[in-house]
XYZ file of C-alpha atoms in Angstrom:
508
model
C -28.544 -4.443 27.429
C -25.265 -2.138 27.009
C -24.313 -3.540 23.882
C -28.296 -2.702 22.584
C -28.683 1.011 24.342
C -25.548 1.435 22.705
C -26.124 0.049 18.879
C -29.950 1.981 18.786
C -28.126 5.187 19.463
C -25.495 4.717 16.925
C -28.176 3.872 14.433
C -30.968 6.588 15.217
C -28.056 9.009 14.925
C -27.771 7.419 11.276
C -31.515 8.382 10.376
C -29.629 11.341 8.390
C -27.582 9.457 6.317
C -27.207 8.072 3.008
C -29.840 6.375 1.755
C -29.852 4.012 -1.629
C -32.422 3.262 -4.032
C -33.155 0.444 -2.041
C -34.404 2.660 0.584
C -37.481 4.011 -2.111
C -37.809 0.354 -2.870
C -39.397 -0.483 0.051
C -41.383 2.307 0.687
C -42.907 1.407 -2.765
C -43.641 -2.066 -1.529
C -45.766 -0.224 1.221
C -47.476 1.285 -1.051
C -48.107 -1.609 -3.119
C -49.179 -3.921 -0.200
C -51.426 -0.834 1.165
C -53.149 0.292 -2.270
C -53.671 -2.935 -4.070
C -55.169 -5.937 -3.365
C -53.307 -8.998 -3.217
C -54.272 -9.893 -6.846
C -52.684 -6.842 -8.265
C -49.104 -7.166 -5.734
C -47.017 -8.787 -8.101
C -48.354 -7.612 -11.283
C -47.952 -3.697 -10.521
C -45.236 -1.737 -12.540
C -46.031 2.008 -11.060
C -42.557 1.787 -10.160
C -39.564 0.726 -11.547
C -38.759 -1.006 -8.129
C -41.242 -3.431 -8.294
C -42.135 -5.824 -5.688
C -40.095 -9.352 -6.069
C -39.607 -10.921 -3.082
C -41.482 -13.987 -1.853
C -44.793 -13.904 -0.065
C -44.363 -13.399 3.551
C -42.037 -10.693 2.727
C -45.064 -8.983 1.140
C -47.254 -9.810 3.844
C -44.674 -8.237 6.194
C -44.620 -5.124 3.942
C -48.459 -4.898 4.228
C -48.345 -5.209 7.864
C -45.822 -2.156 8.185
C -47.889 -0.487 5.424
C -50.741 -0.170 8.142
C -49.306 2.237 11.008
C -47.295 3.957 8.112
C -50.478 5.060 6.787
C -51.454 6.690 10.139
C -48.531 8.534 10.543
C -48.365 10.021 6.752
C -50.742 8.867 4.313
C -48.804 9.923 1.970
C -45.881 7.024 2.562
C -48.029 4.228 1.177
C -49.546 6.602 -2.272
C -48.996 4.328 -5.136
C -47.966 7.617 -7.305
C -46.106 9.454 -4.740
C -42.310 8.094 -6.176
C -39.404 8.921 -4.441
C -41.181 10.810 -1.546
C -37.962 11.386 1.326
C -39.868 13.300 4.093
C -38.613 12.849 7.554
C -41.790 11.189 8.326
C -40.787 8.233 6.011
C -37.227 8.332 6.907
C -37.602 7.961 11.146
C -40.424 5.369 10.140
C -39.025 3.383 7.367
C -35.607 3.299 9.614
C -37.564 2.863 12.904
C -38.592 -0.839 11.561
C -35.459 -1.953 10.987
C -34.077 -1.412 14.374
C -37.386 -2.785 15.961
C -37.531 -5.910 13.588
C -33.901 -6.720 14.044
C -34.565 -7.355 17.907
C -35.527 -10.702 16.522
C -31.815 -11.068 15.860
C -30.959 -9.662 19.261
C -33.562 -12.240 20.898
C -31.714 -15.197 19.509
C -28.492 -13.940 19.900
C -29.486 -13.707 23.682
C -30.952 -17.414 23.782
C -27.534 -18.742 22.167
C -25.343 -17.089 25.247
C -27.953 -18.272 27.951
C -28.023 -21.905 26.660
C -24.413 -21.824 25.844
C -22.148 -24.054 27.245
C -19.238 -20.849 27.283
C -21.040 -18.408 27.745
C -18.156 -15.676 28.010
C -17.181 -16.396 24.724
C -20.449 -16.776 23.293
C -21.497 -13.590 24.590
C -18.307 -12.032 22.501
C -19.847 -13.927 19.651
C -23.256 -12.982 19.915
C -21.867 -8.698 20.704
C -20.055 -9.211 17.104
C -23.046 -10.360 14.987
C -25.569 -7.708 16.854
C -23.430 -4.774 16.508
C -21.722 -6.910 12.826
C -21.014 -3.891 10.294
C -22.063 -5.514 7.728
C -25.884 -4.753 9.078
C -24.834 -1.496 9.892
C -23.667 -0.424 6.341
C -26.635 -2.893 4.491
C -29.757 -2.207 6.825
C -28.992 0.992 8.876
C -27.676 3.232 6.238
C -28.118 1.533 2.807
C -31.040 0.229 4.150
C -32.536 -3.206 4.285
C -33.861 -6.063 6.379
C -31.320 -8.340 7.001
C -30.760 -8.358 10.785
C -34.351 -9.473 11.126
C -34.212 -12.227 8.643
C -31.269 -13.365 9.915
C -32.529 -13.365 13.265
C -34.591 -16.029 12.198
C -31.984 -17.863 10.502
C -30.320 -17.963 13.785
C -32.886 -19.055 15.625
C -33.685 -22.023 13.336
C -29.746 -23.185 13.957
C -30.627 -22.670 17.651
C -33.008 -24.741 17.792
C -30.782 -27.290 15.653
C -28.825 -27.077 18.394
C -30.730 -27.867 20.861
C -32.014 -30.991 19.326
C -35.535 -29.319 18.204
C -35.568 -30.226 14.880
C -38.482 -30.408 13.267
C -38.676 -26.502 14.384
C -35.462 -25.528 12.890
C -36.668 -26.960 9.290
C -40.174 -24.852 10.131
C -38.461 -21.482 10.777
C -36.193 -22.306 7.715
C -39.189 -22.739 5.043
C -41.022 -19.559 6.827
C -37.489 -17.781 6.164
C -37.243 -19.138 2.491
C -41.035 -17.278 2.091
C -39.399 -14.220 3.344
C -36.226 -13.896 0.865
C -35.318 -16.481 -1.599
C -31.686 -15.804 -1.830
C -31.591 -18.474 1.412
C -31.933 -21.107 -1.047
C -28.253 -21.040 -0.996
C -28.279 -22.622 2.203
C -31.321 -25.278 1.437
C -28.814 -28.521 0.269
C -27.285 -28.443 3.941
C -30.602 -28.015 5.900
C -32.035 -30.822 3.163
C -29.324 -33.115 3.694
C -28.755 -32.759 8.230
C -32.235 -32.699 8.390
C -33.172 -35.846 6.021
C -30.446 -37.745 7.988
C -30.540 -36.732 11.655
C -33.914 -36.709 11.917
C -35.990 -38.560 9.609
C -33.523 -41.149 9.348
C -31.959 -43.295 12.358
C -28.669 -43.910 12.837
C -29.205 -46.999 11.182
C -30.765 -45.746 8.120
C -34.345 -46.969 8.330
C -36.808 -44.046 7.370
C -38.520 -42.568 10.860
C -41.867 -42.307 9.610
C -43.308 -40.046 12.108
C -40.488 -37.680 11.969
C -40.656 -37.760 7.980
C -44.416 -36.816 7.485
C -44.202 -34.081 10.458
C -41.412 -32.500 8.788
C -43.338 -32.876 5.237
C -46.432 -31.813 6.385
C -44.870 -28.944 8.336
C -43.018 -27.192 5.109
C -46.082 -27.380 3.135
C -48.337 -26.147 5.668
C -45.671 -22.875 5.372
C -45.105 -22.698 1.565
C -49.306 -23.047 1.234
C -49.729 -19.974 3.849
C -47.394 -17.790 1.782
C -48.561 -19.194 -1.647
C -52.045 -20.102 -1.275
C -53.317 -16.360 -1.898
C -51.503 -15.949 -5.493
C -52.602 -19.992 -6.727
C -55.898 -18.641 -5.960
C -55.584 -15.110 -8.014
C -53.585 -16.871 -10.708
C -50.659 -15.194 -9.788
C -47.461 -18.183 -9.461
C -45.667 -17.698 -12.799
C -46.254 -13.941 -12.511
C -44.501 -14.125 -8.506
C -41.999 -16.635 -10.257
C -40.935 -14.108 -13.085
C -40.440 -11.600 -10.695
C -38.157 -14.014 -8.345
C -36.095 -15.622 -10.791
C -35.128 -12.931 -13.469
C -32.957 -15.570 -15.160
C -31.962 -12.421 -17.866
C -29.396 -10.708 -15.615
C -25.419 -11.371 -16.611
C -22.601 -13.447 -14.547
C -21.258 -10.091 -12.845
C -23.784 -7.256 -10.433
C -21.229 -5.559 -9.966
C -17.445 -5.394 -10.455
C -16.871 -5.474 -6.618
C -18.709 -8.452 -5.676
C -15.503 -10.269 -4.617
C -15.863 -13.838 -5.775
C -14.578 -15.775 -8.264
C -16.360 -14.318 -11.106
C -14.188 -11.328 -10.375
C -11.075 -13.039 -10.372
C -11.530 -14.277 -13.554
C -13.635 -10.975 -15.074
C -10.162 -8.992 -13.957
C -7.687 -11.656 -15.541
C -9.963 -11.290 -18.805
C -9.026 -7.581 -18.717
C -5.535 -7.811 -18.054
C -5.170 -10.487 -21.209
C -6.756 -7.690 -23.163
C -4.369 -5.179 -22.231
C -1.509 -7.480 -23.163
C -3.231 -8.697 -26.385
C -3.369 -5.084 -27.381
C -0.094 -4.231 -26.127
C 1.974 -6.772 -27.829
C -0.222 -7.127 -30.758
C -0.505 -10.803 -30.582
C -2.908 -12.518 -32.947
C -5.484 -13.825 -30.100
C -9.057 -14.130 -31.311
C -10.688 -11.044 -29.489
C -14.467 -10.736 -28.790
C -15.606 -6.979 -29.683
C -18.473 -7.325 -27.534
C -16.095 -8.038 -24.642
C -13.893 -4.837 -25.386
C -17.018 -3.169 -25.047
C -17.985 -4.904 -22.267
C -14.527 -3.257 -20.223
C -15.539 0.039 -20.449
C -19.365 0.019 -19.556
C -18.721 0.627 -15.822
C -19.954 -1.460 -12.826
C -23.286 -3.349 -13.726
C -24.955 -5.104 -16.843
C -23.737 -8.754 -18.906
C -20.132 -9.476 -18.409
C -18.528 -10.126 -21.640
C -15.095 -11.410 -21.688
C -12.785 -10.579 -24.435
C -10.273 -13.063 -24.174
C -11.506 -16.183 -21.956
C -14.389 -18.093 -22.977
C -17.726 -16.561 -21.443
C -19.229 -18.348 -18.718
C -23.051 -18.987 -18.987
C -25.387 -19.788 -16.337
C -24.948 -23.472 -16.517
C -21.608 -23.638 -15.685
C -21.950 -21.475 -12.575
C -25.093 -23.720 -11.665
C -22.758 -27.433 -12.155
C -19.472 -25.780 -10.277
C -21.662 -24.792 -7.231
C -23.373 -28.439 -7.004
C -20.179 -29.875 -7.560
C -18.877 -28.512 -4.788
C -21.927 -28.109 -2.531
C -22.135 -32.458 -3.020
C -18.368 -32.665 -1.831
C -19.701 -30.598 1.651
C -23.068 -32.982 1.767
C -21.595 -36.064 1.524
C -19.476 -35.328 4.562
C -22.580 -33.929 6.338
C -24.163 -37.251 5.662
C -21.829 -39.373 7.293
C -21.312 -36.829 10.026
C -24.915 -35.281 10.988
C -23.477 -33.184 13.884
C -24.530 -29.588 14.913
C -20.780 -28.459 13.961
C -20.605 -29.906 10.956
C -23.847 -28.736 9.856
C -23.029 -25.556 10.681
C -19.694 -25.570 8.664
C -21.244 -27.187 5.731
C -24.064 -24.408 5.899
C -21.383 -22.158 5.829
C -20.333 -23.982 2.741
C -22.811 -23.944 0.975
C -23.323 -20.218 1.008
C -20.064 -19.909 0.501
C -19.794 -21.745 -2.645
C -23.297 -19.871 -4.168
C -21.282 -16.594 -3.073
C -17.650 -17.579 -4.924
C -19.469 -19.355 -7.829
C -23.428 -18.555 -8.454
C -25.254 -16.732 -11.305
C -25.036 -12.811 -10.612
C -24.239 -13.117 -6.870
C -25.129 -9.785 -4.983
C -22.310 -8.423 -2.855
C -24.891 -7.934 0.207
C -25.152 -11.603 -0.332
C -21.745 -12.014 1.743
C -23.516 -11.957 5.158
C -24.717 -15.598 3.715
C -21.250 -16.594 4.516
C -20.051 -14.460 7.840
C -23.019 -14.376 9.470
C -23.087 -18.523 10.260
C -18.781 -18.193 10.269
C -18.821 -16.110 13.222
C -20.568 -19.124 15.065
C -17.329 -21.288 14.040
C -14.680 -18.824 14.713
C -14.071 -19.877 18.905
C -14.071 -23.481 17.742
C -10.542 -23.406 17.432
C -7.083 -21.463 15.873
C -7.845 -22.927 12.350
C -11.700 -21.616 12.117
C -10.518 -18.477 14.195
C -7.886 -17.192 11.254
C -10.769 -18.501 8.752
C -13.141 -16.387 10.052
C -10.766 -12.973 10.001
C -9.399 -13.431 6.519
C -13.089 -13.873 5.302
C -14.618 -11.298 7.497
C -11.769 -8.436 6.909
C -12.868 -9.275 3.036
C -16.214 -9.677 3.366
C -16.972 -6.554 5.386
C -14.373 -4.069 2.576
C -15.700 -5.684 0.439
C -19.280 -3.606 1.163
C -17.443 -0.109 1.623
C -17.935 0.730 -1.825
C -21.634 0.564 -1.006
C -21.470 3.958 0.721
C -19.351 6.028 -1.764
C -20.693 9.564 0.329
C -17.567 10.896 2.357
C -19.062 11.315 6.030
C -20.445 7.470 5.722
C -17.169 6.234 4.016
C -15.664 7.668 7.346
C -18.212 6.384 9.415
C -17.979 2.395 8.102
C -14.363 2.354 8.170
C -14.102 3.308 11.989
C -17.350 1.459 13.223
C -15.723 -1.313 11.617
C -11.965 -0.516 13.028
C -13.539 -0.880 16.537
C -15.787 -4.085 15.708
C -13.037 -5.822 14.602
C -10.632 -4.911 17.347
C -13.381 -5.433 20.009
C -13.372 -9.403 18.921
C -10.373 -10.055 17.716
C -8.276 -9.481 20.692
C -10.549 -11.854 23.098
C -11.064 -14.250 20.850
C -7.717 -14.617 20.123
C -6.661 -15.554 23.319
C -9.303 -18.070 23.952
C -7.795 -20.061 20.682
C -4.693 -19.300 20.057
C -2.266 -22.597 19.232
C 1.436 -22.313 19.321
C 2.491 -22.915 15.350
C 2.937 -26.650 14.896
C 5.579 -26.483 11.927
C 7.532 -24.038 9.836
C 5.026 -24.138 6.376
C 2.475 -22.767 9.291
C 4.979 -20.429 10.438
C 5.131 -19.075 6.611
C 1.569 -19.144 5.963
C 0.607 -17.181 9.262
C 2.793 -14.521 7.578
C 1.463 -14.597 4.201
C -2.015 -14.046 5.721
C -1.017 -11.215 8.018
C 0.027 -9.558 5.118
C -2.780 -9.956 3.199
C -4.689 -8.704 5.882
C -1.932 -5.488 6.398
C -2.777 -4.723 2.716
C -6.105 -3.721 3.740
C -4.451 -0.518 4.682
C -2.744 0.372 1.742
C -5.897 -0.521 -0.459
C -7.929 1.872 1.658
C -5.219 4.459 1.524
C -5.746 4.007 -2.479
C -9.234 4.148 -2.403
C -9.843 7.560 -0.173
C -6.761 9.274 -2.324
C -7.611 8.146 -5.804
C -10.615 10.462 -6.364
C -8.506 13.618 -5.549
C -5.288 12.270 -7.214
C -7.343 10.731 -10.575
C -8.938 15.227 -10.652
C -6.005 16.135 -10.895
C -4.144 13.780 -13.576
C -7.632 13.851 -15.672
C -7.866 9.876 -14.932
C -11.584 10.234 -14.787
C -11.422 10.813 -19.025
C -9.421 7.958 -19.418
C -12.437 5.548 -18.348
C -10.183 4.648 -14.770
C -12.906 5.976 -12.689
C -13.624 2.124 -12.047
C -10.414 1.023 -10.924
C -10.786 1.438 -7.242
C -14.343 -0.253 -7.819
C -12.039 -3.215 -9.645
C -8.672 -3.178 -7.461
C -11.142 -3.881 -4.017
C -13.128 -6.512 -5.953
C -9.963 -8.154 -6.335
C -8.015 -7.816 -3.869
C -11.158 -8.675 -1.706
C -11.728 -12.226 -4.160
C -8.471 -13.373 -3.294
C -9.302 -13.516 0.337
C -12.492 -14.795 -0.111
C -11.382 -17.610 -2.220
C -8.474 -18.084 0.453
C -10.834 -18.408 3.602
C -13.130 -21.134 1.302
C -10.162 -23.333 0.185
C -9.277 -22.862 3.795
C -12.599 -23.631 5.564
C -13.581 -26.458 3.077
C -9.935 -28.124 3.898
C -10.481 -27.587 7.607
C -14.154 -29.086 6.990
C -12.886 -32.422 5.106
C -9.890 -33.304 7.169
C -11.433 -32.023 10.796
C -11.038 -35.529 12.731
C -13.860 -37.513 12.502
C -13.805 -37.903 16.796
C -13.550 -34.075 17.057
C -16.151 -33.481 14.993
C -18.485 -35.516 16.439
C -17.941 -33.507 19.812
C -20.168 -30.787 20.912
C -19.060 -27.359 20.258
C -17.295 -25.187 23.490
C -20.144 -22.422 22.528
C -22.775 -25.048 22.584
């Protein structure tokens, strides 16, 4: 109760704050939802911010749309763009912290059914009061807590054997936001064989058509509607806008990045030395456009959408075939994990609010032992700078890096303890260093970041076209940690002994 008197004042004392486009987004899906029938939802262009996200999302927008209109009629006009009263603001704001209780709920349920519940109740505080939610939802503004509250509670009940539930809660969540697909091969795959399979391998025929049955009872709720208007390759467009390039943004740390930034360097030497390297002009261009739009490379072959779409199954198949043979509730976890994490370090235009994909199910890893444990801070620390650059306004740039100063240091130090394993060997020795580091460099990036505006005034940097390079120097330093904690979780994943991993979890 502490930990949730505490985070709702922290947030309503936010209500002031910065506030991104995303924030006029959703008050236009209001709008939409409240003005229009449901024939019209995905076909409206009033606004450029126009609604494309699955059905039950919309149906949740509609249902919001209702007291909204009672308080100010003027939240849910169609024509009223970019209307920013307070009355919208303590509203719109208001629903996140009320919907996100559904995160708080199952948090709850995971530390009274857990097994350790001390250190489960550590792990449940960090993903409630996570800063990633804080900078995403309660300033930039989104939804996220609440739809991964139901995330979470589909692995709870996973975990406590109630299957056929957990694959219901996971099709209602795909209806809500479609970027979860990342995580569909692992549910597919733990589901399929731990409980419409036996152990044996004979097909459980009850089990099979409950679970069938159940998923298309959900996807024909959410669909039925927009079959019946005519409306599926319309909602589909509007999902699945294939046109976008490789990159959002420059500092969406994966390894897109990694390879976007070694393009750029090659440049500079190819025009430094004068070498006689075929050189794509679109690609020069390309370097000085600024954060969003088609990455193309100068140097390095471009990558096109295929190639993203056959490294991520590649490796996603690796993770299943494990989680066949091994149908646990750990290693389902860890390969669900995976498989966000390989959509995140290898998809099609990956978002960078599309990290919580990968920390949010980590943090449920990171008591399991030493190994997870320094997993989980190298991709966290990474994962959670990696968003700073989402709140570029000075008083919220101050605000995310001390919020998340104290997170960090309010889990790390207990958690710690509880796993902590005396170094087995000298190469461990040397690579606890090397991360520690890493991690230390944290500092001096941030130390770049907050001086580089005043420094680049007075040098005239910004004329020069370096006004990115904090944007690109955080993307990258940020990718190489990223990249680090997958190698490291995926090697942890295939070589975790085959007896240990078939024990239940401490925080079970």
């Amino acid at each position: 109760m502490g930990y949730l008197i505490l985070s709702t004042v922290i947030k309503v004392l936010l209500f002031p704050a910065y506030r991104s486009t995303d924030f006029e987004v959703h008050r236009n899906w209001l709008a939409i939802t409240h003005s229009l029938p449901i024939s019209q939802w995905y076909y409206d262009a009033t606004s450029q911010w126009t609604l494309d996200y699955p059905p039950f999302f919309a149906y949740f927008e509609k249902i919001l749309s209702i007291p909204a209109a009672a308080i100010d009629a003027r939240i849910v006009d169609l024509n009223n763009l970019n209307y920013d009263s307070w009355s919208v603001i303590v509203y719109q704001r208001s629903t996140v912290i009320i919907t996100e209780l559904v995160l708080g709920a199952a948090l709850l349920k995971f530390i009274r059914s857990a097994v350790d519940p001390p250190t489960q109740r550590i792990i449940s505080a960090s993903l409630f009061l996570h800063p990633g939610f804080l900078i995403i939802d309660h300033i930039h503004f989104q939804y996220n807590g609440f739809m991964f509250g139901i995330l979470l509670w589909s692995i709870l009940m996973a975990r406590n054997g109630k299957k056929l539930m957990s694959g219901i809660l996971f099709a209602v969540l795909l209806n809500f936001k479609h970027i979860y697909m990342y995580l569909a091969p692992a549910y597919f795959i733990y589901l399929l064989r731990s409980f419409c399979l036996s152990p044996s391998g004979q097909v459980e025929i009850k089990n099979f058509l409950a679970l069938a049955n159940a998923v298309i009872v959900v996807f024909g709720v959410s669909l039925a509607p927009f079959a019946l208007t005519g409306q599926i390759q319309q909602l589909l467009s509007r999902l699945f806008p294939f046109t976008r390039g490789l990159n959002h943004a420059y500092w969406a740390p994966n390894a897109w990045a990694l390879v976007t930034a070694a393009d750029r360097i090659l440049l500079k030497y190819v025009k430094s030395t004068g070498k006689h390297i075929p050189v794509n002009l679109a690609g020069v261009a390309s370097t000085s456009r600024g954060l969003v739009g088609d990455t193309v490379f100068a140097v390095l072959p471009n990558v096109k959408p295929i190639h993203t779409f056959t490294i991520t199954i590649a490796l996603q198949s690796i993770i299943l075939i494990k989680l066949w043979f091994h149908p646990t509730y750990k290693s389902f976890v860890t390969a669900l994990t995976l498989c966000g994490y390989s959509s995140y370090l290898f998809g099609w235009h990956v978002h960078e609010k599309a990290v919580l994909l990968i920390l949010v199910p980590l943090s449920l890893l990171a008591a399991e032992r030493h190994a997870y444990f320094r997993t989980f801070v190298i991709a966290t620390v990474a994962g959670v700078f990696s968003l700073f650059p989402l709140l570029f306004t000075p008083a919220e740039s101050v605000v995310e890096v001390v919020y998340s100063i104290v997170w960090f240091a309010m889990i790390y130090l207990p958690l710690s303890k509880r796993v902590y394993e005396f170094p087995k060997s000298l190469s461990y020795v040397i690579l606890d260093i090397i991360e520690k580091i890493y991690l230390g460099g944290f500092l001096v990036l941030q130390i770049f970041v907050a001086l580089f505006p005043i420094l680049s005034r007075r040098k005239g940097a910004d004329a020069s076209g370096m006004e990115f390079l904090p944007l690109m120097v955080t993307s990258v330093y940020c990718s190489i940690g990223m990249v680090w904690g997958f190698m490291r979780l995926i090697f942890i994943y295939l070589h975790e002994d085959t007896a240990y991993q078939g024990q239940l979890s401490t925080i079970q």
